[in-house]
CSV table of C-alpha atoms in Angstrom, one decimal:
chain,number,residue,atom,x,y,z
A,1,UNK,CA,6.6,16.3,16.3
A,2,UNK,CA,2.9,15.1,16.6
A,3,UNK,CA,1.8,13.1,13.6
A,4,UNK,CA,-1.7,11.9,12.9
A,5,UNK,CA,-1.4,8.9,10.6
A,6,UNK,CA,-4.7,8.3,8.8
A,7,UNK,CA,-5.5,5.1,6.9
A,8,UNK,CA,-8.2,2.6,6.2
A,9,UNK,CA,-6.2,-0.6,6.8
A,10,UNK,CA,-3.7,-1.9,9.3
A,11,UNK,CA,-1.9,-5.3,9.3
A,12,UNK,CA,-2.6,-7.7,11.0
A,13,UNK,CA,-6.0,-6.5,11.9
A,14,UNK,CA,-7.5,-5.6,8.5
A,15,UNK,CA,-5.7,-6.2,5.2
A,16,UNK,CA,-6.8,-6.2,1.6
A,17,UNK,CA,-3.4,-5.3,0.1
A,18,UNK,CA,-0.1,-3.6,0.6
A,19,UNK,CA,-1.6,-0.5,2.2
A,20,UNK,CA,-2.1,-2.4,5.5
A,21,UNK,CA,1.6,-3.5,5.5
A,22,UNK,CA,2.7,0.1,4.9
A,23,UNK,CA,0.7,1.3,7.9
A,24,UNK,CA,2.0,-1.5,10.1
A,25,UNK,CA,5.6,-0.6,9.2
A,26,UNK,CA,5.9,3.1,8.7
A,27,UNK,CA,3.9,4.4,11.7
A,28,UNK,CA,6.1,2.4,14.3
A,29,UNK,CA,9.3,3.4,12.4
A,30,UNK,CA,8.3,7.1,12.8
A,31,UNK,CA,7.6,6.6,16.5
A,32,UNK,CA,11.1,5.0,16.8
A,33,UNK,CA,12.6,8.3,15.4
A,34,UNK,CA,10.9,10.3,18.2
A,35,UNK,CA,7.6,11.3,16.5
A,36,UNK,CA,4.6,11.2,18.7
A,37,UNK,CA,2.4,9.2,16.3
A,38,UNK,CA,-1.3,8.4,16.7
A,39,UNK,CA,-3.3,6.4,14.1
A,40,UNK,CA,-6.8,7.3,12.9
A,41,UNK,CA,-8.9,4.4,11.6
A,42,UNK,CA,-12.6,3.7,10.8
A,43,UNK,CA,-14.0,1.5,13.5
A,44,UNK,CA,-14.5,-1.5,11.2
A,45,UNK,CA,-15.4,-4.7,13.1
A,46,UNK,CA,-12.0,-6.3,12.5
A,47,UNK,CA,-10.6,-3.4,14.5
A,48,UNK,CA,-13.2,-2.9,17.2
A,49,UNK,CA,-13.3,-6.6,18.0
A,50,UNK,CA,-9.7,-6.5,19.3
A,51,UNK,CA,-9.5,-2.8,20.4
A,52,UNK,CA,-9.4,-1.7,24.0
A,53,UNK,CA,-10.9,1.7,24.6
A,54,UNK,CA,-8.8,4.1,26.7
A,55,UNK,CA,-11.2,7.0,26.8
A,56,UNK,CA,-14.0,8.7,24.7
A,57,UNK,CA,-12.8,11.8,22.9
A,58,UNK,CA,-15.9,13.5,21.6
A,59,UNK,CA,-18.9,13.2,19.2
A,60,UNK,CA,-18.0,13.9,15.6
A,61,UNK,CA,-18.9,17.6,15.1
A,62,UNK,CA,-22.2,18.2,13.3
A,63,UNK,CA,-24.0,21.4,12.4
A,64,UNK,CA,-22.1,24.5,11.5
A,65,UNK,CA,-18.4,24.9,10.4
A,66,UNK,CA,-16.7,28.2,10.0
A,67,UNK,CA,-17.7,28.3,6.4
A,68,UNK,CA,-21.2,26.8,6.5
A,69,UNK,CA,-22.8,23.4,7.1
A,70,UNK,CA,-20.6,20.5,8.2
A,71,UNK,CA,-20.8,17.1,6.5
A,72,UNK,CA,-24.2,15.3,6.6
A,73,UNK,CA,-23.2,12.2,8.5
A,74,UNK,CA,-25.0,9.8,10.8
A,75,UNK,CA,-24.2,9.9,14.5
A,76,UNK,CA,-20.6,9.1,15.2
A,77,UNK,CA,-18.0,9.6,17.9
A,78,UNK,CA,-14.3,9.3,18.3
A,79,UNK,CA,-12.6,7.2,21.0
A,80,UNK,CA,-8.9,6.7,21.9
A,81,UNK,CA,-8.0,3.1,22.0
A,82,UNK,CA,-5.1,0.6,21.9
A,83,UNK,CA,-4.7,-2.5,19.7
A,84,UNK,CA,-2.8,-5.7,20.7
A,85,UNK,CA,1.0,-5.5,20.3
A,86,UNK,CA,0.8,-2.0,18.9
A,87,UNK,CA,2.7,0.5,21.0
A,88,UNK,CA,0.8,3.6,20.1
A,89,UNK,CA,-2.6,5.1,20.6
A,90,UNK,CA,-5.3,4.8,18.0
A,91,UNK,CA,-8.3,7.1,17.3
A,92,UNK,CA,-11.3,5.2,16.1
A,93,UNK,CA,-14.2,6.8,14.3
A,94,UNK,CA,-17.2,4.9,15.6
A,95,UNK,CA,-20.2,5.2,13.3
A,96,UNK,CA,-22.2,1.9,13.3
A,97,UNK,CA,-24.3,3.0,10.4
A,98,UNK,CA,-21.2,3.4,8.3
A,99,UNK,CA,-18.7,0.8,9.5
A,100,UNK,CA,-20.4,-2.0,11.3
A,101,UNK,CA,-20.3,-4.4,8.4
A,102,UNK,CA,-18.5,-7.6,8.1
A,103,UNK,CA,-16.0,-8.5,5.4
A,104,UNK,CA,-14.2,-6.3,2.9
A,105,UNK,CA,-14.0,-2.6,4.1
A,106,UNK,CA,-14.8,-1.3,0.6
A,107,UNK,CA,-17.1,-3.9,-1.0
A,108,UNK,CA,-20.4,-5.4,-0.2
A,109,UNK,CA,-21.2,-9.1,-0.4
A,110,UNK,CA,-22.0,-8.7,-4.1
A,111,UNK,CA,-18.4,-7.6,-4.8
A,112,UNK,CA,-19.5,-4.1,-5.6
A,113,UNK,CA,-18.6,-0.8,-3.8
A,114,UNK,CA,-20.8,0.0,-0.9
A,115,UNK,CA,-23.2,2.7,-2.2
A,116,UNK,CA,-22.4,5.0,0.7
A,117,UNK,CA,-18.6,4.9,0.4
A,118,UNK,CA,-18.5,8.6,-0.1
A,119,UNK,CA,-20.1,9.2,3.3
A,120,UNK,CA,-18.0,6.4,4.9
A,121,UNK,CA,-14.7,8.0,3.9
A,122,UNK,CA,-15.9,11.6,4.2
A,123,UNK,CA,-16.3,10.8,7.9
A,124,UNK,CA,-12.7,9.7,8.1
A,125,UNK,CA,-11.4,12.8,6.4
A,126,UNK,CA,-13.6,15.1,8.5
A,127,UNK,CA,-12.5,13.4,11.7
A,128,UNK,CA,-8.8,13.9,10.7
A,129,UNK,CA,-9.4,17.6,10.0
A,130,UNK,CA,-11.3,18.2,13.3
A,131,UNK,CA,-8.7,16.5,15.3
A,132,UNK,CA,-6.4,19.1,13.7
A,133,UNK,CA,-8.7,21.7,15.2
A,134,UNK,CA,-8.7,20.4,18.8
A,135,UNK,CA,-11.4,17.8,18.8
A,136,UNK,CA,-9.1,16.1,21.3
A,137,UNK,CA,-7.9,19.1,23.4
A,138,UNK,CA,-5.2,16.9,25.0
A,139,UNK,CA,-3.5,16.1,21.7
A,140,UNK,CA,-3.5,18.2,18.5
A,141,UNK,CA,-1.2,17.1,15.6
A,142,UNK,CA,1.5,19.1,13.9
A,143,UNK,CA,1.1,17.0,10.7
A,144,UNK,CA,-1.8,15.0,9.3
A,145,UNK,CA,-0.5,12.3,7.0
A,146,UNK,CA,-3.2,10.6,5.0
A,147,UNK,CA,-2.9,7.5,2.8
A,148,UNK,CA,-4.8,6.9,-0.5
A,149,UNK,CA,-8.2,8.1,-1.7
A,150,UNK,CA,-10.0,7.1,1.5
A,151,UNK,CA,-8.4,10.0,3.3
A,152,UNK,CA,-8.5,12.4,0.3
A,153,UNK,CA,-11.0,14.8,1.8
A,154,UNK,CA,-8.8,15.5,4.9
A,155,UNK,CA,-6.5,18.0,3.1
A,156,UNK,CA,-9.6,19.7,1.6
A,157,UNK,CA,-11.2,20.2,5.0
A,158,UNK,CA,-7.9,21.4,6.5
A,159,UNK,CA,-7.6,23.9,3.7
A,160,UNK,CA,-11.2,25.1,4.3
A,161,UNK,CA,-10.4,25.7,7.9
A,162,UNK,CA,-7.2,27.6,6.9
A,163,UNK,CA,-9.2,29.8,4.5
A,164,UNK,CA,-11.7,30.5,7.3
A,165,UNK,CA,-8.8,31.9,9.4
A,166,UNK,CA,-8.2,28.9,11.6
A,167,UNK,CA,-4.8,27.6,12.7
A,168,UNK,CA,-4.2,24.3,10.9
A,169,UNK,CA,-1.7,21.4,10.9
A,170,UNK,CA,0.4,20.7,7.8
A,171,UNK,CA,-0.9,18.0,5.5
A,172,UNK,CA,0.9,15.2,3.7
A,173,UNK,CA,-0.8,12.8,1.4
A,174,UNK,CA,0.6,9.6,0.0
A,175,UNK,CA,-0.6,8.1,-3.2
A,176,UNK,CA,-0.5,4.3,-3.1
A,177,UNK,CA,-2.3,3.7,-6.4
A,178,UNK,CA,-3.5,6.5,-8.6
A,179,UNK,CA,-5.8,4.1,-10.5
A,180,UNK,CA,-8.2,4.1,-7.5
A,181,UNK,CA,-9.5,7.7,-7.2
A,182,UNK,CA,-12.7,7.6,-5.1
A,183,UNK,CA,-15.0,9.0,-7.8
A,184,UNK,CA,-18.6,9.8,-6.9
A,185,UNK,CA,-21.6,11.6,-8.5
A,186,UNK,CA,-21.6,15.3,-8.3
A,187,UNK,CA,-25.0,15.6,-6.6
A,188,UNK,CA,-23.5,14.3,-3.3
A,189,UNK,CA,-21.1,17.3,-3.1
A,190,UNK,CA,-23.4,19.4,-0.9
A,191,UNK,CA,-23.5,16.6,1.6
A,192,UNK,CA,-19.7,16.7,2.1
A,193,UNK,CA,-19.8,20.1,3.9
A,194,UNK,CA,-17.1,21.8,1.9
A,195,UNK,CA,-17.2,25.4,0.7
A,196,UNK,CA,-19.2,25.7,-2.6
A,197,UNK,CA,-16.2,26.9,-4.5
A,198,UNK,CA,-14.3,23.7,-3.8
A,199,UNK,CA,-16.4,22.0,-6.5
A,200,UNK,CA,-14.5,23.4,-9.5
A,201,UNK,CA,-11.8,22.5,-11.9
A,202,UNK,CA,-9.3,24.0,-9.4
A,203,UNK,CA,-10.9,21.9,-6.6
A,204,UNK,CA,-12.1,18.4,-6.4
A,205,UNK,CA,-14.3,18.4,-9.6
A,206,UNK,CA,-13.2,15.8,-12.0
A,207,UNK,CA,-15.1,15.6,-15.3
A,208,UNK,CA,-18.3,16.4,-13.6
A,209,UNK,CA,-17.7,14.0,-10.7
A,210,UNK,CA,-16.3,14.4,-7.2
A,211,UNK,CA,-12.8,12.9,-6.8
A,212,UNK,CA,-11.5,12.3,-3.4
A,213,UNK,CA,-8.0,11.7,-4.9
A,214,UNK,CA,-8.0,15.0,-6.7
A,215,UNK,CA,-9.1,16.7,-3.5
A,216,UNK,CA,-5.9,15.5,-1.8
A,217,UNK,CA,-3.7,16.3,-4.8
A,218,UNK,CA,-5.1,19.8,-5.0
A,219,UNK,CA,-5.0,20.8,-1.3
A,220,UNK,CA,-2.3,18.8,0.5
A,221,UNK,CA,0.8,20.7,1.4
A,222,UNK,CA,3.0,17.9,0.2
A,223,UNK,CA,2.3,14.8,-1.9
A,224,UNK,CA,4.4,11.6,-1.9
A,225,UNK,CA,4.3,8.4,-3.8
A,226,UNK,CA,5.7,5.0,-2.7
A,227,UNK,CA,8.7,5.0,-5.0
A,228,UNK,CA,10.8,7.6,-6.9
A,229,UNK,CA,10.0,5.8,-10.2
A,230,UNK,CA,6.3,6.1,-9.7
A,231,UNK,CA,6.6,9.7,-8.8
A,232,UNK,CA,8.1,10.4,-12.2
A,233,UNK,CA,5.7,8.1,-14.1
A,234,UNK,CA,2.5,9.8,-12.8
A,235,UNK,CA,3.5,13.0,-14.4
A,236,UNK,CA,2.9,11.4,-17.8
A,237,UNK,CA,-0.4,10.8,-19.6
A,238,UNK,CA,0.4,7.0,-19.7
A,239,UNK,CA,0.4,6.6,-15.9
A,240,UNK,CA,-1.4,9.8,-14.7
A,241,UNK,CA,-4.9,8.5,-15.0
A,242,UNK,CA,-6.2,11.9,-16.1
A,243,UNK,CA,-4.5,13.7,-13.2
A,244,UNK,CA,-1.1,14.1,-14.7
A,245,UNK,CA,-1.8,17.8,-15.6
A,246,UNK,CA,-2.5,18.6,-12.0
A,247,UNK,CA,0.4,16.6,-10.8
A,248,UNK,CA,2.8,18.4,-13.2
A,249,UNK,CA,1.5,21.7,-11.7
A,250,UNK,CA,2.2,20.4,-8.2
A,251,UNK,CA,5.5,18.8,-9.1
A,252,UNK,CA,7.5,21.0,-6.7
A,253,UNK,CA,5.4,19.5,-3.9
A,254,UNK,CA,5.7,15.9,-5.1
A,255,UNK,CA,8.3,13.3,-4.1
A,256,UNK,CA,8.8,9.6,-4.1
A,257,UNK,CA,9.8,7.7,-1.0
A,258,UNK,CA,10.3,4.0,-1.4
A,259,UNK,CA,8.3,1.7,0.8
A,260,UNK,CA,10.0,-0.6,3.3
A,261,UNK,CA,9.7,-4.1,4.5
A,262,UNK,CA,8.9,-5.3,8.1
A,263,UNK,CA,11.7,-7.8,8.5
A,264,UNK,CA,10.2,-9.0,11.7
A,265,UNK,CA,7.4,-10.4,9.7
A,266,UNK,CA,9.1,-11.2,6.4
A,267,UNK,CA,12.4,-12.9,7.2
A,268,UNK,CA,13.2,-16.6,6.3
A,269,UNK,CA,15.5,-16.8,9.3
A,270,UNK,CA,12.7,-16.3,11.8
A,271,UNK,CA,9.5,-17.0,9.9
A,272,UNK,CA,7.2,-19.3,12.0
A,273,UNK,CA,5.1,-20.2,9.0
A,274,UNK,CA,7.9,-22.0,7.3
A,275,UNK,CA,8.7,-25.8,7.7
A,276,UNK,CA,12.4,-24.9,8.2
A,277,UNK,CA,14.0,-21.5,8.6
A,278,UNK,CA,17.0,-20.5,6.6
A,279,UNK,CA,19.3,-17.6,5.9
A,280,UNK,CA,21.8,-16.5,3.4
A,281,UNK,CA,24.3,-19.0,4.7
A,282,UNK,CA,21.9,-22.0,4.8
A,283,UNK,CA,20.1,-21.6,1.5
A,284,UNK,CA,20.0,-25.4,1.1
A,285,UNK,CA,17.3,-25.4,3.8
A,286,UNK,CA,15.0,-23.5,1.4
A,287,UNK,CA,14.4,-26.8,-0.3
A,288,UNK,CA,12.0,-27.7,2.6
A,289,UNK,CA,9.8,-24.7,1.8
A,290,UNK,CA,9.8,-25.7,-1.9
A,291,UNK,CA,8.6,-29.2,-1.1
A,292,UNK,CA,5.9,-27.8,1.2
A,293,UNK,CA,4.8,-25.5,-1.6
A,294,UNK,CA,4.7,-28.3,-4.2
A,295,UNK,CA,2.6,-30.5,-1.8
A,296,UNK,CA,0.2,-27.7,-0.8
A,297,UNK,CA,-0.5,-26.7,-4.4
A,298,UNK,CA,-0.6,-30.2,-5.9
A,299,UNK,CA,2.6,-29.9,-7.9
A,300,UNK,CA,4.8,-32.8,-8.7
A,301,UNK,CA,7.4,-32.9,-5.9
A,302,UNK,CA,10.5,-32.4,-8.1
A,303,UNK,CA,13.5,-30.7,-6.5
A,304,UNK,CA,14.9,-29.9,-9.9
A,305,UNK,CA,11.7,-28.1,-11.2
A,306,UNK,CA,12.0,-24.3,-11.5
A,307,UNK,CA,8.9,-23.1,-9.6
A,308,UNK,CA,7.4,-19.8,-10.4
A,309,UNK,CA,5.1,-18.2,-7.8
A,310,UNK,CA,2.4,-15.6,-7.9
A,311,UNK,CA,1.0,-13.8,-4.8
A,312,UNK,CA,-1.2,-11.1,-6.1
A,313,UNK,CA,-4.6,-9.6,-6.9
A,314,UNK,CA,-5.5,-11.3,-10.2
A,315,UNK,CA,-5.9,-8.2,-12.4
A,316,UNK,CA,-4.6,-6.8,-15.7
A,317,UNK,CA,-2.8,-4.1,-13.6
A,318,UNK,CA,-0.6,-6.8,-12.3
A,319,UNK,CA,0.1,-8.0,-15.8
A,320,UNK,CA,-1.2,-11.4,-15.0
A,321,UNK,CA,-3.3,-11.6,-18.2
A,322,UNK,CA,0.0,-12.3,-19.9
A,323,UNK,CA,0.8,-15.4,-17.9
A,324,UNK,CA,-1.8,-17.8,-19.5
A,325,UNK,CA,-0.4,-16.8,-22.9
A,326,UNK,CA,3.1,-18.2,-21.9
A,327,UNK,CA,1.9,-21.1,-19.8
A,328,UNK,CA,2.6,-23.8,-22.4
A,329,UNK,CA,6.2,-22.6,-22.8
A,330,UNK,CA,6.7,-22.4,-19.1
A,331,UNK,CA,5.6,-26.0,-18.7
A,332,UNK,CA,7.5,-27.2,-21.8
A,333,UNK,CA,10.7,-26.0,-20.2
A,334,UNK,CA,10.0,-28.1,-17.1
A,335,UNK,CA,8.7,-25.2,-15.0
A,336,UNK,CA,5.9,-25.2,-12.5
A,337,UNK,CA,3.6,-22.5,-11.4
A,338,UNK,CA,1.9,-21.8,-8.1
A,339,UNK,CA,-0.8,-19.0,-8.1
A,340,UNK,CA,-2.3,-17.5,-4.9
A,341,UNK,CA,-4.7,-14.7,-5.3
A,342,UNK,CA,-8.2,-13.5,-6.3
A,343,UNK,CA,-9.7,-10.8,-8.5
A,344,UNK,CA,-10.9,-10.7,-12.0
A,345,UNK,CA,-13.3,-13.6,-12.6
A,346,UNK,CA,-12.0,-14.2,-16.2
A,347,UNK,CA,-8.4,-14.5,-14.9
A,348,UNK,CA,-9.5,-16.7,-12.0
A,349,UNK,CA,-11.1,-19.0,-14.5
A,350,UNK,CA,-8.1,-18.9,-16.8
A,351,UNK,CA,-5.8,-20.1,-14.0
A,352,UNK,CA,-8.2,-22.7,-12.8
A,353,UNK,CA,-8.4,-24.1,-16.4
A,354,UNK,CA,-4.6,-24.1,-16.6
A,355,UNK,CA,-4.4,-26.2,-13.4
A,356,UNK,CA,-6.7,-28.7,-15.0
A,357,UNK,CA,-4.9,-28.7,-18.3
A,358,UNK,CA,-1.4,-29.0,-16.7
A,359,UNK,CA,-2.0,-31.3,-13.7
A,360,UNK,CA,0.9,-31.4,-11.2
A,361,UNK,CA,2.6,-28.6,-13.1
A,362,UNK,CA,0.2,-25.7,-12.3
A,363,UNK,CA,-1.4,-25.2,-8.9
A,364,UNK,CA,-3.9,-22.5,-8.1
A,365,UNK,CA,-5.5,-21.3,-4.8
A,366,UNK,CA,-8.2,-18.7,-5.3
A,367,UNK,CA,-8.2,-16.5,-2.2
A,368,UNK,CA,-5.6,-15.2,0.2
A,369,UNK,CA,-4.1,-16.3,3.5
A,370,UNK,CA,-0.9,-15.4,5.2
A,371,UNK,CA,0.4,-19.0,5.6
A,372,UNK,CA,0.0,-19.7,1.9
A,373,UNK,CA,1.6,-16.3,1.0
A,374,UNK,CA,4.7,-17.1,3.0
A,375,UNK,CA,4.8,-20.6,1.6
A,376,UNK,CA,4.8,-19.3,-2.0
A,377,UNK,CA,7.4,-16.5,-1.2
A,378,UNK,CA,9.8,-19.0,0.4
A,379,UNK,CA,9.1,-22.1,-1.7
A,380,UNK,CA,9.2,-20.7,-5.2
A,381,UNK,CA,12.4,-20.1,-7.1
A,382,UNK,CA,11.0,-17.1,-8.9
A,383,UNK,CA,8.3,-14.7,-7.8
A,384,UNK,CA,6.4,-13.1,-10.7
A,385,UNK,CA,5.4,-9.4,-10.7
A,386,UNK,CA,4.9,-8.5,-14.4
A,387,UNK,CA,2.8,-5.4,-13.7
A,388,UNK,CA,1.4,-3.0,-16.2
A,389,UNK,CA,2.1,-0.4,-13.5
A,390,UNK,CA,3.3,-0.7,-10.0
A,391,UNK,CA,3.6,2.2,-7.6
A,392,UNK,CA,6.1,0.4,-5.4
A,393,UNK,CA,5.4,-3.3,-5.0
A,394,UNK,CA,6.2,-5.2,-1.8
A,395,UNK,CA,6.1,-8.7,-3.2
A,396,UNK,CA,9.4,-8.3,-5.1
A,397,UNK,CA,11.0,-7.0,-1.9
A,398,UNK,CA,9.7,-10.1,0.0
A,399,UNK,CA,11.1,-12.2,-2.7
A,400,UNK,CA,14.6,-10.7,-2.5
A,401,UNK,CA,14.6,-11.4,1.3
A,402,UNK,CA,13.6,-15.0,0.8
A,403,UNK,CA,16.1,-15.7,-1.9
A,404,UNK,CA,13.2,-16.0,-4.4
A,405,UNK,CA,14.3,-14.1,-7.5
A,406,UNK,CA,11.8,-11.5,-8.7
A,407,UNK,CA,10.8,-11.5,-12.3
A,408,UNK,CA,9.3,-8.0,-13.0
A,409,UNK,CA,8.5,-5.5,-15.6
A,410,UNK,CA,10.6,-2.3,-15.6
A,411,UNK,CA,8.0,0.0,-14.2
A,412,UNK,CA,7.5,2.1,-11.0
A,413,UNK,CA,9.0,0.7,-7.8
A,414,UNK,CA,9.8,-2.6,-9.6
A,415,UNK,CA,12.4,-0.7,-11.7
A,416,UNK,CA,13.7,1.0,-8.5
A,417,UNK,CA,14.3,-2.3,-6.7
A,418,UNK,CA,15.2,-5.1,-9.1
A,419,UNK,CA,18.4,-5.3,-11.2
A,420,UNK,CA,18.2,-7.6,-14.3
A,421,UNK,CA,20.5,-10.6,-14.6
A,422,UNK,CA,22.2,-9.3,-17.7
A,423,UNK,CA,25.8,-10.4,-18.2
A,424,UNK,CA,27.2,-7.0,-17.2
A,425,UNK,CA,25.2,-7.0,-14.0
A,426,UNK,CA,26.1,-10.6,-13.2
A,427,UNK,CA,29.7,-9.7,-13.7
A,428,UNK,CA,29.4,-6.6,-11.4
A,429,UNK,CA,27.5,-8.8,-8.8
A,430,UNK,CA,24.6,-6.3,-8.8
A,431,UNK,CA,22.0,-8.6,-10.4
A,432,UNK,CA,18.9,-9.5,-8.3
A,433,UNK,CA,16.3,-10.8,-10.7
A,434,UNK,CA,14.8,-10.7,-14.2
A,435,UNK,CA,13.4,-7.5,-15.7
A,436,UNK,CA,11.6,-7.0,-19.0
A,437,UNK,CA,10.3,-3.9,-20.8
A,438,UNK,CA,7.4,-4.6,-23.2
A,439,UNK,CA,4.0,-5.3,-21.7
A,440,UNK,CA,3.4,-8.4,-23.9
A,441,UNK,CA,3.6,-12.1,-23.8
A,442,UNK,CA,6.8,-11.8,-25.8
A,443,UNK,CA,8.4,-9.5,-23.2
A,444,UNK,CA,7.4,-11.8,-20.4
A,445,UNK,CA,8.6,-14.9,-22.2
A,446,UNK,CA,12.0,-13.3,-22.8
A,447,UNK,CA,12.4,-12.9,-19.0
A,448,UNK,CA,11.2,-16.5,-18.3
A,449,UNK,CA,13.8,-17.8,-20.8
A,450,UNK,CA,16.5,-15.9,-18.9
A,451,UNK,CA,15.4,-17.4,-15.7
A,452,UNK,CA,15.6,-20.9,-17.1
A,453,UNK,CA,19.1,-20.1,-18.6
A,454,UNK,CA,20.4,-18.8,-15.2
A,455,UNK,CA,18.9,-21.9,-13.4
A,456,UNK,CA,21.3,-24.0,-15.5
A,457,UNK,CA,24.2,-22.1,-13.8
A,458,UNK,CA,23.6,-22.9,-10.2
A,459,UNK,CA,26.7,-21.1,-8.9
A,460,UNK,CA,25.6,-17.9,-10.5
A,461,UNK,CA,22.0,-18.4,-9.3
A,462,UNK,CA,23.2,-18.8,-5.8
A,463,UNK,CA,25.3,-15.6,-6.0
A,464,UNK,CA,22.2,-13.6,-7.2
A,465,UNK,CA,20.2,-15.1,-4.4
A,466,UNK,CA,22.8,-14.1,-1.8
A,467,UNK,CA,23.1,-10.6,-3.1
A,468,UNK,CA,19.3,-10.1,-3.1
A,469,UNK,CA,19.1,-11.4,0.5
A,470,UNK,CA,21.8,-9.0,1.6
A,471,UNK,CA,19.8,-5.9,0.5
A,472,UNK,CA,17.7,-4.0,3.0
A,473,UNK,CA,14.6,-1.9,2.2
A,474,UNK,CA,13.7,-1.1,5.8
A,475,UNK,CA,11.1,1.2,7.2
A,476,UNK,CA,13.6,3.2,9.2
A,477,UNK,CA,15.1,4.6,6.0
A,478,UNK,CA,11.6,5.5,4.7
A,479,UNK,CA,10.7,7.1,8.0
A,480,UNK,CA,13.8,9.3,8.0
A,481,UNK,CA,12.7,10.7,4.7
A,482,UNK,CA,9.2,11.4,5.9
A,483,UNK,CA,10.5,13.0,9.1
A,484,UNK,CA,12.6,15.3,7.0
A,485,UNK,CA,9.6,16.2,5.0
A,486,UNK,CA,7.5,16.9,8.2
A,487,UNK,CA,10.3,19.1,9.5
A,488,UNK,CA,10.4,21.1,6.3
A,489,UNK,CA,6.7,21.9,6.9
A,490,UNK,CA,6.9,22.4,10.6
A,491,UNK,CA,10.5,23.3,11.4
A,492,UNK,CA,9.8,24.5,14.9
A,493,UNK,CA,7.2,21.8,15.9
A,494,UNK,CA,9.5,20.2,18.5
A,495,UNK,CA,10.0,23.5,20.4
A,496,UNK,CA,6.3,24.0,21.2
A,497,UNK,CA,4.8,22.8,24.4
A,498,UNK,CA,1.2,24.0,24.0
A,499,UNK,CA,-1.7,21.8,22.7
A,500,UNK,CA,-1.0,22.7,19.1
A,501,UNK,CA,2.7,22.7,18.1
A,502,UNK,CA,3.4,25.3,15.4
A,503,UNK,CA,0.3,27.4,16.1
A,504,UNK,CA,0.2,31.2,15.5
A,505,UNK,CA,-1.1,33.1,18.4
A,506,UNK,CA,-3.8,35.2,16.7
A,507,UNK,CA,-5.3,32.5,14.6
A,508,UNK,CA,-8.9,31.5,15.2
A,509,UNK,CA,-9.4,27.9,16.3
A,510,UNK,CA,-12.9,26.4,16.6
A,511,UNK,CA,-13.7,24.7,19.8
A,512,UNK,CA,-14.5,21.0,19.0
A,513,UNK,CA,-13.8,19.7,22.5
A,514,UNK,CA,-17.5,18.8,22.9
């Protein structure tokens, strides 16, 4: 089974959020199951600076396609490369005019989207589709698996090739966050090189705009989300962001597959970023991480303080606008707060003000780095993820592994992975954290109060920690679900030995091996 895994980020080379962690975990897990996986990434500087080119593949096709003009893109080519410590080949789309820019892959120095993002990610989708048409004659995928709106046009191009009579791979598209949809003005549609009828209500037109996300939802063979709970939620108006109607139409093709954790990176027993490693049997050694956290964030070094941690984008989506509203109560109960993240300027200022108002009880670091993230995850007693919506969430899974109890809102993947410390769950030994319902300061405060109450019962707290640390949310499980999905689309892929597994003999296939 040949799988082309298409994404915009890959940990540890380029990361703005959980998408990079997913790419780093899922693709190797698929390879371990016997899939022949190759990645496709834009040639951002963070990637090209460490990549080793194996061979040039071809220029990115320009000019005509089977249905008309191809996308209007600057000169670009595709190379096959390797990346350090990654045991699989990587296709890179090299287009200096689009990708040779430092910093964030999506935002300019002014913090705003690059004005040509439509072109930049059109090129990624077009490359995926043309690799599915033999751009590299030595390797043609059975399945193209794209991730988030950046790859949204890939299923549309594949569908256009299919409607033109070409043999095509199957397409799978994973929604990581439906709130980010890749919306662009309609006048750019002709530059995308898609059939004219694709700009319609049954295509990628969305209230007069072009939606890369809608393109994928409309044209992909199968759609997945990153948790079963989120797959159900996006069928509703509350969480569907205007696309719930289309998603309900496509519900038979939609499923939720829970993300996993790379326990080689996120494990307190082996974590090189901790002052002292520990495991479920040596939880007392977690105190060293707590002391380091308190020192690094300027908190009073009190072993008995209940420390709440945040590692997150600072946005209302993450529910963090509620936290300043309960700060006084948190501190009054003797709690401390360590915040690591960046995002909304108003929230950044609110947390900075709280650190001034509550010296040695609230510590804030605006920004992100891996060492600080691991320090918070290991050193805190409770990790806060009070999201308004959460497709999956990885932070709470990291918290479970580190014996840092998650405090979450009952939504999306958080509801799928955290069991509240209610009396019946404590009695059944299934509790793993604190869960609240209402997106309000009152709802958050109720969960904080339960955390303080459980902390006064150290024996029960330790039992909850140990149960959470024993759970596994591994990529191997997720990969098995994805492989089953691929096989449902290409049941005979493994039996083919030609350049395109699953091809039909009389189908037309353009020659892109330039």
